[in-house]
Short mmCIF file of C-alpha atoms in Angstrom, two decimals:
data_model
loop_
_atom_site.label_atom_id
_atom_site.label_comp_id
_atom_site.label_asym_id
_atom_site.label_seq_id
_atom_site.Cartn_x
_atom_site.Cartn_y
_atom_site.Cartn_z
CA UNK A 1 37.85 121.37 173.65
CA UNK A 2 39.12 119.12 170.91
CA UNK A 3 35.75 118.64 169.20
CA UNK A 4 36.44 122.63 168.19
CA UNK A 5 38.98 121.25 166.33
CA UNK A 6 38.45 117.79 165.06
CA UNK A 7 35.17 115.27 165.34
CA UNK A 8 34.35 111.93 163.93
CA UNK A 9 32.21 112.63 161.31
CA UNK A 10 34.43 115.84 159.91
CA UNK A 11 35.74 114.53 156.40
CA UNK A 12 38.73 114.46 155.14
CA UNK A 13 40.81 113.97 151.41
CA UNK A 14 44.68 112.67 150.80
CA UNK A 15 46.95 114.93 148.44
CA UNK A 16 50.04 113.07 147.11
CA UNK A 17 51.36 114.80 144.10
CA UNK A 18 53.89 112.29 144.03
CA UNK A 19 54.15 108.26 144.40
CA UNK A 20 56.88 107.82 147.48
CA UNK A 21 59.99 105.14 146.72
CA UNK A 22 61.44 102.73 148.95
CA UNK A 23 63.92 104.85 149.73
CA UNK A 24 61.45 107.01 151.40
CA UNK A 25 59.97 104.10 153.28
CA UNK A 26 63.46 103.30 155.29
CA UNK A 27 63.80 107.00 156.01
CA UNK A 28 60.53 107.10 157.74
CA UNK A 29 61.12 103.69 159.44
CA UNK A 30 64.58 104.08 160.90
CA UNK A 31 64.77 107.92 160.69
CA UNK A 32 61.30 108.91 161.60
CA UNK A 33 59.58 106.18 163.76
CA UNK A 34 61.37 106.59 166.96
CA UNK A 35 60.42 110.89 166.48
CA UNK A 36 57.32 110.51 166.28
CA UNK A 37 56.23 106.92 167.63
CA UNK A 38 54.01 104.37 166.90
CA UNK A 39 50.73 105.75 166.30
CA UNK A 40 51.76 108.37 164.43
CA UNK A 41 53.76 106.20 162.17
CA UNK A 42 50.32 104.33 161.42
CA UNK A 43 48.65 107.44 161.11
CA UNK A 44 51.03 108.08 158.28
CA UNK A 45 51.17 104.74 156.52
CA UNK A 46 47.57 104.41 156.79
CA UNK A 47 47.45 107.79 154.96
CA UNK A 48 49.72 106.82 152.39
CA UNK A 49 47.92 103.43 151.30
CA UNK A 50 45.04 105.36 150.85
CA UNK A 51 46.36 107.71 148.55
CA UNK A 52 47.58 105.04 145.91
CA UNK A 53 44.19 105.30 145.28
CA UNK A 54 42.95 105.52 141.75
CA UNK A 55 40.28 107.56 142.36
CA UNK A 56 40.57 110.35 144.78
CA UNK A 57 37.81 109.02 148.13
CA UNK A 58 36.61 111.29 150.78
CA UNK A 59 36.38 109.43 154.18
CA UNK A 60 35.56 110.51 157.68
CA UNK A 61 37.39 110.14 160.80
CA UNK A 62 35.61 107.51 162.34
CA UNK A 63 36.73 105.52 159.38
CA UNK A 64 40.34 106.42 160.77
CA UNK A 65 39.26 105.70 164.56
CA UNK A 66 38.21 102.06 163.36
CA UNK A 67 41.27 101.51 160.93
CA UNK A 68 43.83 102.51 163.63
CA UNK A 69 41.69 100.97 166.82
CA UNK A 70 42.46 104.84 168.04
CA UNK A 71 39.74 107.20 170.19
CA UNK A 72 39.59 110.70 168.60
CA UNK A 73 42.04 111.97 170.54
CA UNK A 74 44.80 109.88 170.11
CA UNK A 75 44.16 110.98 166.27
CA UNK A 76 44.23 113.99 166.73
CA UNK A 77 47.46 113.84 168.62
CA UNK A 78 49.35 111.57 165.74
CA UNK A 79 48.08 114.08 163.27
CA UNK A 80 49.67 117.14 164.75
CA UNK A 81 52.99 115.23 165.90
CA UNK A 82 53.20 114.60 161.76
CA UNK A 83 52.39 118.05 161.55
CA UNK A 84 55.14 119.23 163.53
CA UNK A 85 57.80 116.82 162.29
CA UNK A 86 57.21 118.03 158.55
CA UNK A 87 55.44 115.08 157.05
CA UNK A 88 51.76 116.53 156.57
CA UNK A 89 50.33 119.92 156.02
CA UNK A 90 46.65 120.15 157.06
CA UNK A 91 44.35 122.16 155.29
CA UNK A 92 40.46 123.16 156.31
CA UNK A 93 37.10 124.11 154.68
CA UNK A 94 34.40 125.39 156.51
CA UNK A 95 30.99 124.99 155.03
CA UNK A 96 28.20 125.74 156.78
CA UNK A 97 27.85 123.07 159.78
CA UNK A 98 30.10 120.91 157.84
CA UNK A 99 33.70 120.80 158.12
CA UNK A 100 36.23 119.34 155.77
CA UNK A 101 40.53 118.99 155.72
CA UNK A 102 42.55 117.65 153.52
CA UNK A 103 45.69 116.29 154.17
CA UNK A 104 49.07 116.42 152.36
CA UNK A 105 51.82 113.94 152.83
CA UNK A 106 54.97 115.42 152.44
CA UNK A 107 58.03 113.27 151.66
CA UNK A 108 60.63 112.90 154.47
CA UNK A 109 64.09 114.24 154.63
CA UNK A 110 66.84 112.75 152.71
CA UNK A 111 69.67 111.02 155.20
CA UNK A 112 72.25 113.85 153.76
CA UNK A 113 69.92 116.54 155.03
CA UNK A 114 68.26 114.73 158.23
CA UNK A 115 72.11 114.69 160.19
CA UNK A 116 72.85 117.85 158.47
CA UNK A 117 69.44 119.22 160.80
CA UNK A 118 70.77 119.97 164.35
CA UNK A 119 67.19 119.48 165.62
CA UNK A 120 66.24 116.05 164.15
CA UNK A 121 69.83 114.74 164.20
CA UNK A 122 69.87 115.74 167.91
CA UNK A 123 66.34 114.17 168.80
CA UNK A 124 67.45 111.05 167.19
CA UNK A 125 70.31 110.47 168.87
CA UNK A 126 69.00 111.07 172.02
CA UNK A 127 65.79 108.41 170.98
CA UNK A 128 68.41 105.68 169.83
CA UNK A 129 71.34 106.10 171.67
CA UNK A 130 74.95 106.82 170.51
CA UNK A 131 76.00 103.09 169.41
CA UNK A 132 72.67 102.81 166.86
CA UNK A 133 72.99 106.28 165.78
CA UNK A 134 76.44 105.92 165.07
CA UNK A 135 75.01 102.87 162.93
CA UNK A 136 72.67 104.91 161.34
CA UNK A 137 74.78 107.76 160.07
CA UNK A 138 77.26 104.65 158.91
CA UNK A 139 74.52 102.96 157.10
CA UNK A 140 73.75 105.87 154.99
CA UNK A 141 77.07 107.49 154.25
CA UNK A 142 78.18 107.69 150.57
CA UNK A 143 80.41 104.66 149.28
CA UNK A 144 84.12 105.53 148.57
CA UNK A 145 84.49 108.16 145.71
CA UNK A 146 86.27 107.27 142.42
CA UNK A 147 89.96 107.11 141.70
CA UNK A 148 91.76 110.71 141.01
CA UNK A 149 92.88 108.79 137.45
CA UNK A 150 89.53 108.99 136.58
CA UNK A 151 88.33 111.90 134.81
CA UNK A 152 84.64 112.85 133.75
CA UNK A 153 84.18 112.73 130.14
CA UNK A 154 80.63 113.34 130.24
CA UNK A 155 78.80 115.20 127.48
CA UNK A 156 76.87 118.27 128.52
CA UNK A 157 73.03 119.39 127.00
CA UNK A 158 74.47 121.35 124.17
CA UNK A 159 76.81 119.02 123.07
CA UNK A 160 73.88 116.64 122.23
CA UNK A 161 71.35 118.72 121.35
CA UNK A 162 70.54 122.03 119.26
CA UNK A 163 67.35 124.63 119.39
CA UNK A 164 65.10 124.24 115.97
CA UNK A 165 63.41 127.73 115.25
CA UNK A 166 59.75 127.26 114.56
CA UNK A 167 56.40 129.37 114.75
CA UNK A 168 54.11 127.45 117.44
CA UNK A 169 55.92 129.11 120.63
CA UNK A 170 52.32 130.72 121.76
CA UNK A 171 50.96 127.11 121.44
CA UNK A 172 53.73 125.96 124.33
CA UNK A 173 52.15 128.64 126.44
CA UNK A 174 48.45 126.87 126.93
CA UNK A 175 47.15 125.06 129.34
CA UNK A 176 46.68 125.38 133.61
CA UNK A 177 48.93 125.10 136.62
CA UNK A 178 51.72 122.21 136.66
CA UNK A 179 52.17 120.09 139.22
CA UNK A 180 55.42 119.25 140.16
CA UNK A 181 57.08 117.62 142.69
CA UNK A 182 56.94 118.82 146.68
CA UNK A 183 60.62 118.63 147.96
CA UNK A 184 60.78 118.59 152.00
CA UNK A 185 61.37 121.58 153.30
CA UNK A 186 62.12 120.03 156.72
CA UNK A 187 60.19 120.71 160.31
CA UNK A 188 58.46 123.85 160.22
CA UNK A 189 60.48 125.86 162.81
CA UNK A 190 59.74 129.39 164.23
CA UNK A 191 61.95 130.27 167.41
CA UNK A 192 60.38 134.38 167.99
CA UNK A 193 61.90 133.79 171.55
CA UNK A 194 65.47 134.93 169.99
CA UNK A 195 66.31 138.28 169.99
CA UNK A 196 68.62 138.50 166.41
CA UNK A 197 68.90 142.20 167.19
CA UNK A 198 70.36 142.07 170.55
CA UNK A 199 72.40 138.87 168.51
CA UNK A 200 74.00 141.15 165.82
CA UNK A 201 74.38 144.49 168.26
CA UNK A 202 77.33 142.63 169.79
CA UNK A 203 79.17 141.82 166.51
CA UNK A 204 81.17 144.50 165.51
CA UNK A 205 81.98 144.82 161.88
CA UNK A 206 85.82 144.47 162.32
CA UNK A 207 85.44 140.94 164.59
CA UNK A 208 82.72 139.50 162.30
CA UNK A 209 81.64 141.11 158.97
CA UNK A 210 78.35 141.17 157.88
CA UNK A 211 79.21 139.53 155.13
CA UNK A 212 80.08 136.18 157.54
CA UNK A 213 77.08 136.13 158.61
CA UNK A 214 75.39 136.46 155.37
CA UNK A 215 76.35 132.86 154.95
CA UNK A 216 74.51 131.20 157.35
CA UNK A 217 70.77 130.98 157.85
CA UNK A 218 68.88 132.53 160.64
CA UNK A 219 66.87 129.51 160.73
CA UNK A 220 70.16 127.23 162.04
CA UNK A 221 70.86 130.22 163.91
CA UNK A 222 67.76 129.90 165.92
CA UNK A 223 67.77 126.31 166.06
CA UNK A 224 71.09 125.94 167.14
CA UNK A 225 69.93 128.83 170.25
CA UNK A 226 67.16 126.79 170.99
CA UNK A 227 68.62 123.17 171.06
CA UNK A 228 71.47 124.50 173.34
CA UNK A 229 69.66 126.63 175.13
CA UNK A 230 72.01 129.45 173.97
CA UNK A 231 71.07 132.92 174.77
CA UNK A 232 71.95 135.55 171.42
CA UNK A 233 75.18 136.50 173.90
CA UNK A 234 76.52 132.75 173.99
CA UNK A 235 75.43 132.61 170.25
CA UNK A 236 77.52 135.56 169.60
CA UNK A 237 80.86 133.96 171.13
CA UNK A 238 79.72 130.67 169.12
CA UNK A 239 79.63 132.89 165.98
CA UNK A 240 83.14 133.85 166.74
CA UNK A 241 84.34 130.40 167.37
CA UNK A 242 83.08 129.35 164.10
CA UNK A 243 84.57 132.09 162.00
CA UNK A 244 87.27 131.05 159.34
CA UNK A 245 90.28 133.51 159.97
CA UNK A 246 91.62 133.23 156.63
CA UNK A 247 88.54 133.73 154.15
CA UNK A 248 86.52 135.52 156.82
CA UNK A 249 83.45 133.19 156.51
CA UNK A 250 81.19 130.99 158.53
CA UNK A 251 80.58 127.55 157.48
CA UNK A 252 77.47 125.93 158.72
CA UNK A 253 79.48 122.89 159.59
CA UNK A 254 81.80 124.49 161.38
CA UNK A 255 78.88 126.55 163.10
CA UNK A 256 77.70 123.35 164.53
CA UNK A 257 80.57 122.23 165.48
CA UNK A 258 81.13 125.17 167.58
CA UNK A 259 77.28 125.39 169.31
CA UNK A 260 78.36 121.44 170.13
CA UNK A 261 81.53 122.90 171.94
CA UNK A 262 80.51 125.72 173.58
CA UNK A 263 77.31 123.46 174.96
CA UNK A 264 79.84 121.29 176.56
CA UNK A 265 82.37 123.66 177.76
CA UNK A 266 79.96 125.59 179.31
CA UNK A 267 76.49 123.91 180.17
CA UNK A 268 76.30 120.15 180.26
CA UNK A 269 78.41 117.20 179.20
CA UNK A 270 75.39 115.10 178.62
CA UNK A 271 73.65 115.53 174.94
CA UNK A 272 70.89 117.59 174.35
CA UNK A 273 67.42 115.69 174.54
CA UNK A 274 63.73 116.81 172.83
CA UNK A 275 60.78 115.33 174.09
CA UNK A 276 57.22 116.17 172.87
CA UNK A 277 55.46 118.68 174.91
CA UNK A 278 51.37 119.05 173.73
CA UNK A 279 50.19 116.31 175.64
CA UNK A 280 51.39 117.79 178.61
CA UNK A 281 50.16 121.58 177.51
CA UNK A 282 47.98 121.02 174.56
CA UNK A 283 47.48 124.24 172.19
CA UNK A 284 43.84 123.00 172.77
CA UNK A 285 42.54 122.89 177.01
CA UNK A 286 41.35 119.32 178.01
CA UNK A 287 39.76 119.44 181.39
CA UNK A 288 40.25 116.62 183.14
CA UNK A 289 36.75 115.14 183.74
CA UNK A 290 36.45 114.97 187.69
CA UNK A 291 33.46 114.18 188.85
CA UNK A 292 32.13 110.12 187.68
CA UNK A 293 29.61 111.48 184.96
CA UNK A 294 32.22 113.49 184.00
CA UNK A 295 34.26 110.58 183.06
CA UNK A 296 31.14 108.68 181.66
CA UNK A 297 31.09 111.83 179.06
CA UNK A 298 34.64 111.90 178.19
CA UNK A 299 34.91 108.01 177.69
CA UNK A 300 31.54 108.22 175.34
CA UNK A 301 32.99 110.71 173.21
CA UNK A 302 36.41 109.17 173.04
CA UNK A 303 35.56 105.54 172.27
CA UNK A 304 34.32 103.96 169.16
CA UNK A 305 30.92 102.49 169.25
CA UNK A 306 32.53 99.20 168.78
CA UNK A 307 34.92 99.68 171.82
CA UNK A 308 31.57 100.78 173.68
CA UNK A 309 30.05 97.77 173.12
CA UNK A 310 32.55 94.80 173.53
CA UNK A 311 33.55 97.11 176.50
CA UNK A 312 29.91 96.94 178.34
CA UNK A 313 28.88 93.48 177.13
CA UNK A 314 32.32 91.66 177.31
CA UNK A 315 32.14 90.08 173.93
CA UNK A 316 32.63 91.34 170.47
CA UNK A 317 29.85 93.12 169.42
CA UNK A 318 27.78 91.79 166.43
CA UNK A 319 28.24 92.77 162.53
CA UNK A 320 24.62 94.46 162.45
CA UNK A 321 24.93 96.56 165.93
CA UNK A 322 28.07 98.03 164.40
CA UNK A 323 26.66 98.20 160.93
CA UNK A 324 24.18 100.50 162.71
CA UNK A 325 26.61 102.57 164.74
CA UNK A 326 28.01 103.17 161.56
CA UNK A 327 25.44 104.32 159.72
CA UNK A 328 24.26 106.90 162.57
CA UNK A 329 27.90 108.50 162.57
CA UNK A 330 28.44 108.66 158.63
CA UNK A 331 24.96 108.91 157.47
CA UNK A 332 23.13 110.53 160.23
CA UNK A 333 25.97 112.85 161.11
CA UNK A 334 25.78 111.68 164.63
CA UNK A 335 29.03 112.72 167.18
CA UNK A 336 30.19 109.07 168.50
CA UNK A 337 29.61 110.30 171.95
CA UNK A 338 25.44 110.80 171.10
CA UNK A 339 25.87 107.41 169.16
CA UNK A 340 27.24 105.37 172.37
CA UNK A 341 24.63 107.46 174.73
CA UNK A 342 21.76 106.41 172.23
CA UNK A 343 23.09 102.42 171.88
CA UNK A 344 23.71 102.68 176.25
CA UNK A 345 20.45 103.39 176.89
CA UNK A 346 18.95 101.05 174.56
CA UNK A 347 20.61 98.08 175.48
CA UNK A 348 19.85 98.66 179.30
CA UNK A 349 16.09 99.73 178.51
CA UNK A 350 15.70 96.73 175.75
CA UNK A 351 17.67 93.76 177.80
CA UNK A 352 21.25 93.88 176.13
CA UNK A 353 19.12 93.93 172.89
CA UNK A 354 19.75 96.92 170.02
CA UNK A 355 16.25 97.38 168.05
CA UNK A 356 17.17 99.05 164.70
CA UNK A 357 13.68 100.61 164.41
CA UNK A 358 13.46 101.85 167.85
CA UNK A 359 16.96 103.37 167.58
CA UNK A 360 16.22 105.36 164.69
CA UNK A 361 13.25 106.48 165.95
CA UNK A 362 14.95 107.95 168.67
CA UNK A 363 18.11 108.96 166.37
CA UNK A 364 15.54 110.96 164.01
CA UNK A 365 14.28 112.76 167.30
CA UNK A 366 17.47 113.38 168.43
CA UNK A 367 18.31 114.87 165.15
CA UNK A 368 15.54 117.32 164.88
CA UNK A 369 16.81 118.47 168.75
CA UNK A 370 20.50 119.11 167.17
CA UNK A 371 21.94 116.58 169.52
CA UNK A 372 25.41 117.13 169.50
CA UNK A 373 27.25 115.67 172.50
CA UNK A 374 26.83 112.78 174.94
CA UNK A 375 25.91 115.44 177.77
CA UNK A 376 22.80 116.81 175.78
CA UNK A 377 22.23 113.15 174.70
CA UNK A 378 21.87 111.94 178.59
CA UNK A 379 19.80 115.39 179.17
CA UNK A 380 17.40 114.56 176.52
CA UNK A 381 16.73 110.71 177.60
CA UNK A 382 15.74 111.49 181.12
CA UNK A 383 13.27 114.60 179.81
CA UNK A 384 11.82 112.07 177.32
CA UNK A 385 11.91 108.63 179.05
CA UNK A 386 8.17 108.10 178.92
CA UNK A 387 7.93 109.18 175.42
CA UNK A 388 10.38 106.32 174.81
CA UNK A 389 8.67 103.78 176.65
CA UNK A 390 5.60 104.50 174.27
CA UNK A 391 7.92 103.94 171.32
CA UNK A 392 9.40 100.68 172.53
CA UNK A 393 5.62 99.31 173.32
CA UNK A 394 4.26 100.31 169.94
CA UNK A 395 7.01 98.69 168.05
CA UNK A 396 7.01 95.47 170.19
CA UNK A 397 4.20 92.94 169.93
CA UNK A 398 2.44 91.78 172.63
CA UNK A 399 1.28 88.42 173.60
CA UNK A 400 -2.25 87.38 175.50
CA UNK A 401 -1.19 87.18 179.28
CA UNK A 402 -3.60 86.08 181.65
CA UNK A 403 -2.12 88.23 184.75
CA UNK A 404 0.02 91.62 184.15
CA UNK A 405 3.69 90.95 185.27
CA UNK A 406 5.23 93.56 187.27
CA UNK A 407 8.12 94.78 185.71
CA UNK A 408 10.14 97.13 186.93
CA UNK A 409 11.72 98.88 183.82
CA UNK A 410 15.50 99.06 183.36
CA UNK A 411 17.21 102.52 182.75
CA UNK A 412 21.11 103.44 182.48
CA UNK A 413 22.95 104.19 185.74
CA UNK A 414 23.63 107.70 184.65
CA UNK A 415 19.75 108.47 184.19
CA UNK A 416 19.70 108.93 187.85
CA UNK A 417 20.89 112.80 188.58
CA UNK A 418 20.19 114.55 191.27
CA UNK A 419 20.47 118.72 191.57
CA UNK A 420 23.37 118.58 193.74
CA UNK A 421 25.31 116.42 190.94
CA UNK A 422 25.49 113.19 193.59
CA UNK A 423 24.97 109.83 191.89
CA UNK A 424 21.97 108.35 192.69
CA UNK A 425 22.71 104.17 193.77
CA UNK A 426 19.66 102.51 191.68
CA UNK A 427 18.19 99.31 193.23
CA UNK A 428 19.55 96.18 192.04
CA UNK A 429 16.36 95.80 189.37
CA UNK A 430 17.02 98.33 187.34
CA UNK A 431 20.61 97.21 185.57
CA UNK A 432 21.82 93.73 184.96
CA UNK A 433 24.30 92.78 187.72
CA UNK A 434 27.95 93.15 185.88
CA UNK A 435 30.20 91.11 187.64
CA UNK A 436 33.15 92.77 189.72
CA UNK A 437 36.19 91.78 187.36
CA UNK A 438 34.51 93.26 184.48
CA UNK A 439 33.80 96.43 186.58
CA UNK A 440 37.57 96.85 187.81
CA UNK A 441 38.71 96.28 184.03
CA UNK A 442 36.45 98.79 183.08
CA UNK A 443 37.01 101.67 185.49
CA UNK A 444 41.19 100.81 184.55
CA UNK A 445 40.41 101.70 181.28
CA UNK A 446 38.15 104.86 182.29
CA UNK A 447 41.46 105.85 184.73
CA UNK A 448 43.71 105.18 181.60
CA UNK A 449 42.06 107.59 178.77
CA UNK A 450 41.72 109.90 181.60
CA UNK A 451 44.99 110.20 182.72
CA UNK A 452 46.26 110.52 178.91
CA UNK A 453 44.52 114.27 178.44
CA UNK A 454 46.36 115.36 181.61
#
């Protein structure tokens, strides 16, 4: 499940050995943005503004789930489409119970080697269309060179400047590691579906040398294969179209050129297209949740407290209730789903009222269970309901009455569970009536989340 590999209150720190120009902004907004979309763009910038930082600050990712109005998930997802595209490496530290990454922002592509990339150029054309691409590339392209009457008349380093001999060369030795600057190295690519040996057993040495081949990567190689959806047979006849009769050598240019030919000769007229695959088949299984408490878990664990709140009461929560979710995630070390189970209950049980003592008390009991998801939270608050109630009357104060009221007293909807798993209807007392427009918008937005882990 994805909390095996990210939760909210998991911390994280931003590496950037490097201040990025303006240069590197425009790459990332026209180059970039329509790769990797939206929230994966603010994923990134968010990153980045953090890392101007003076001082290096550790934050959690409920900090990022508030900053980018974003459940867990749809972090997670932004994180590893940057991943993928070659704009952040992610690093982990296991300690204990505690878990801690780091990310580092790479810089993106220049525009020289971003076309020269038959992936990205590909997936960007097929994002943009022909006309803006064509725009793109134009935008980008190197001004006119000089004249041929000019000639460069530049000095070199030892024309300027001479070595002085002197004693203190052990001296230049001292001191740590460097750190220098981290060039892109482009989308980390590994296509093991190629077979390179099948590949060169069809190349004979007198039709194409080894010595051709020695020219060109195997990483364009395989990305060429896999773009086209060339098998190492049509890759061999490719290799031969490419190959230079005269010098006996492959260009990579001209290796393109020929992949882009062949594709159209013999598979498709229409351009290649990429499209993002792990939310379709994520590397980690998401169930989809089924049955309705089902859904009632995965919307708890996926949705900020804040969300929670403004969702169930229809109004923006106040500062102080989400002060207090706050402090339960990032100083208790609470998982948001517990968090929104905890403030659920007590706004049913306490008449749409959060009691800061009471939920504390209840937090600290929690705690010393090791409480760790919404289900064990819901499990726990129907075994100890009465305790509870003993809590809430303790802490409240009560005034003379001349005749006990019957009350009837007020628990969450899910609280009911019977041993077959059916909901249990609760009589009209038991939950404030919520009216039927704000019941349809909420069950919408249930349906939505749900249908985004499919």
């Amino acid at each position: 499940m994805l909390y095996q590999e990210l939760q909210p209150v998991d911390t994280f720190t931003i590496k950037l050995s490097h201040p990025f120009s303006d240069y590197d902004r425009q790459l990332l907004t026209l180059f970039y943005q329509p790769l990797i979309g939206p929230d994966a763009m603010s994923l990134f910038m968010s990153l980045w503004a953090d890392a101007e930082r003076e001082k290096e600050i550790e934050f959690n990712h409920y900090y990022l789930m508030n900053l980018l109005t974003m459940p867990l998930v749809k972090v997670f997802e932004a994180r590893i489409s940057l991943e993928a595209i070659g704009l952040l490496r992610t690093y982990c530290k296991q300690e204990d119970q505690d878990r801690a990454f780091c990310y580092e922002l790479l810089q993106p592509m220049d525009a020289k080697s971003f076309f020269e990339d038959p992936l990205l150029s590909t997936f960007l054309f097929s994002k943009i269309g022909e006309q803006a691409y064509r725009s793109l590339r134009a935008r980008f392209a190197v001004d006119d060179p000089l004249d041929e009457q000019y000639k460069e008349i530049s000095r070199t380093f030892l024309d300027v400047f001479k070595p002085i001999r002197y004693n203190a060369s052990e001296g230049m030795e001292e001191g740590g590691q460097l750190k220098g600057r981290n060039e892109s190295t482009g989308i980390p690519f590994a296509y093991s579906d190629f077979d390179f040996n099948l590949f060169r057993a069809g190349l004979s040495e007198q039709m194409v040398p080894k010595s051709a081949l020695a020219t060109v990567s195997n990483e364009l190689i395989e990305k060429l294969a896999f773009l086209y959806s060339l098998t190492p047979l049509d890759m061999q006849k490719v290799v031969m179209m490419a190959l230079d009769g005269n010098t006996m050598k492959i260009q990579e240019d001209r290796l393109r050129k020929a992949a882009v030919d062949y594709y159209k000769m013999n598979i498709s007229q229409t351009a290649p297209s990429i499209e993002k695959v792990f939310t379709k088949q994520p590397a980690i299984p998401i169930e989809e949740p089924k049955s309705r408490e089902d859904k009632f878990i995965f919307y708890m664990e996926n949705t900020t407290p804040r969300e929670m709140l403004k969702d169930y009461t229809g109004n923006e929560p106040l500062p102080v209730d989400v002060q207090l979710a706050e402090r339960l995630v990032t100083v208790h070390g609470f998982p948001v789903g517990v968090v929104n189970v905890l403030l659920h209950y007590i706004i049913i049980r306490n008449d749409g009222k959060i009691t800061k003592n009471y939920a504390e008390r209840i937090a600290s009991h929690w705690a010393n269970n090791k409480i760790a998801t919404a289900k064990q939270a819901m499990e726990i608050s129907r075994k100890e309901h009465d305790q509870y109630i003993k809590w809430q009357n303790e802490g409240s104060k009560k005034k003379p009455a001349s005749r006990k009221p019957t009350r009837v007293e007020k628990v969450p909807e899910w609280f009911y569970k019977t041993d077959d798993e059916k909901e249990q209807q609760p009589s009209a007392d038991l939950e404030p009536p919520i009216d039927e427009e704000r019941k349809r918008l909420l069950q919408e937005k249930l349906n939505a989340i749900s249908s985004g882990v499919k």
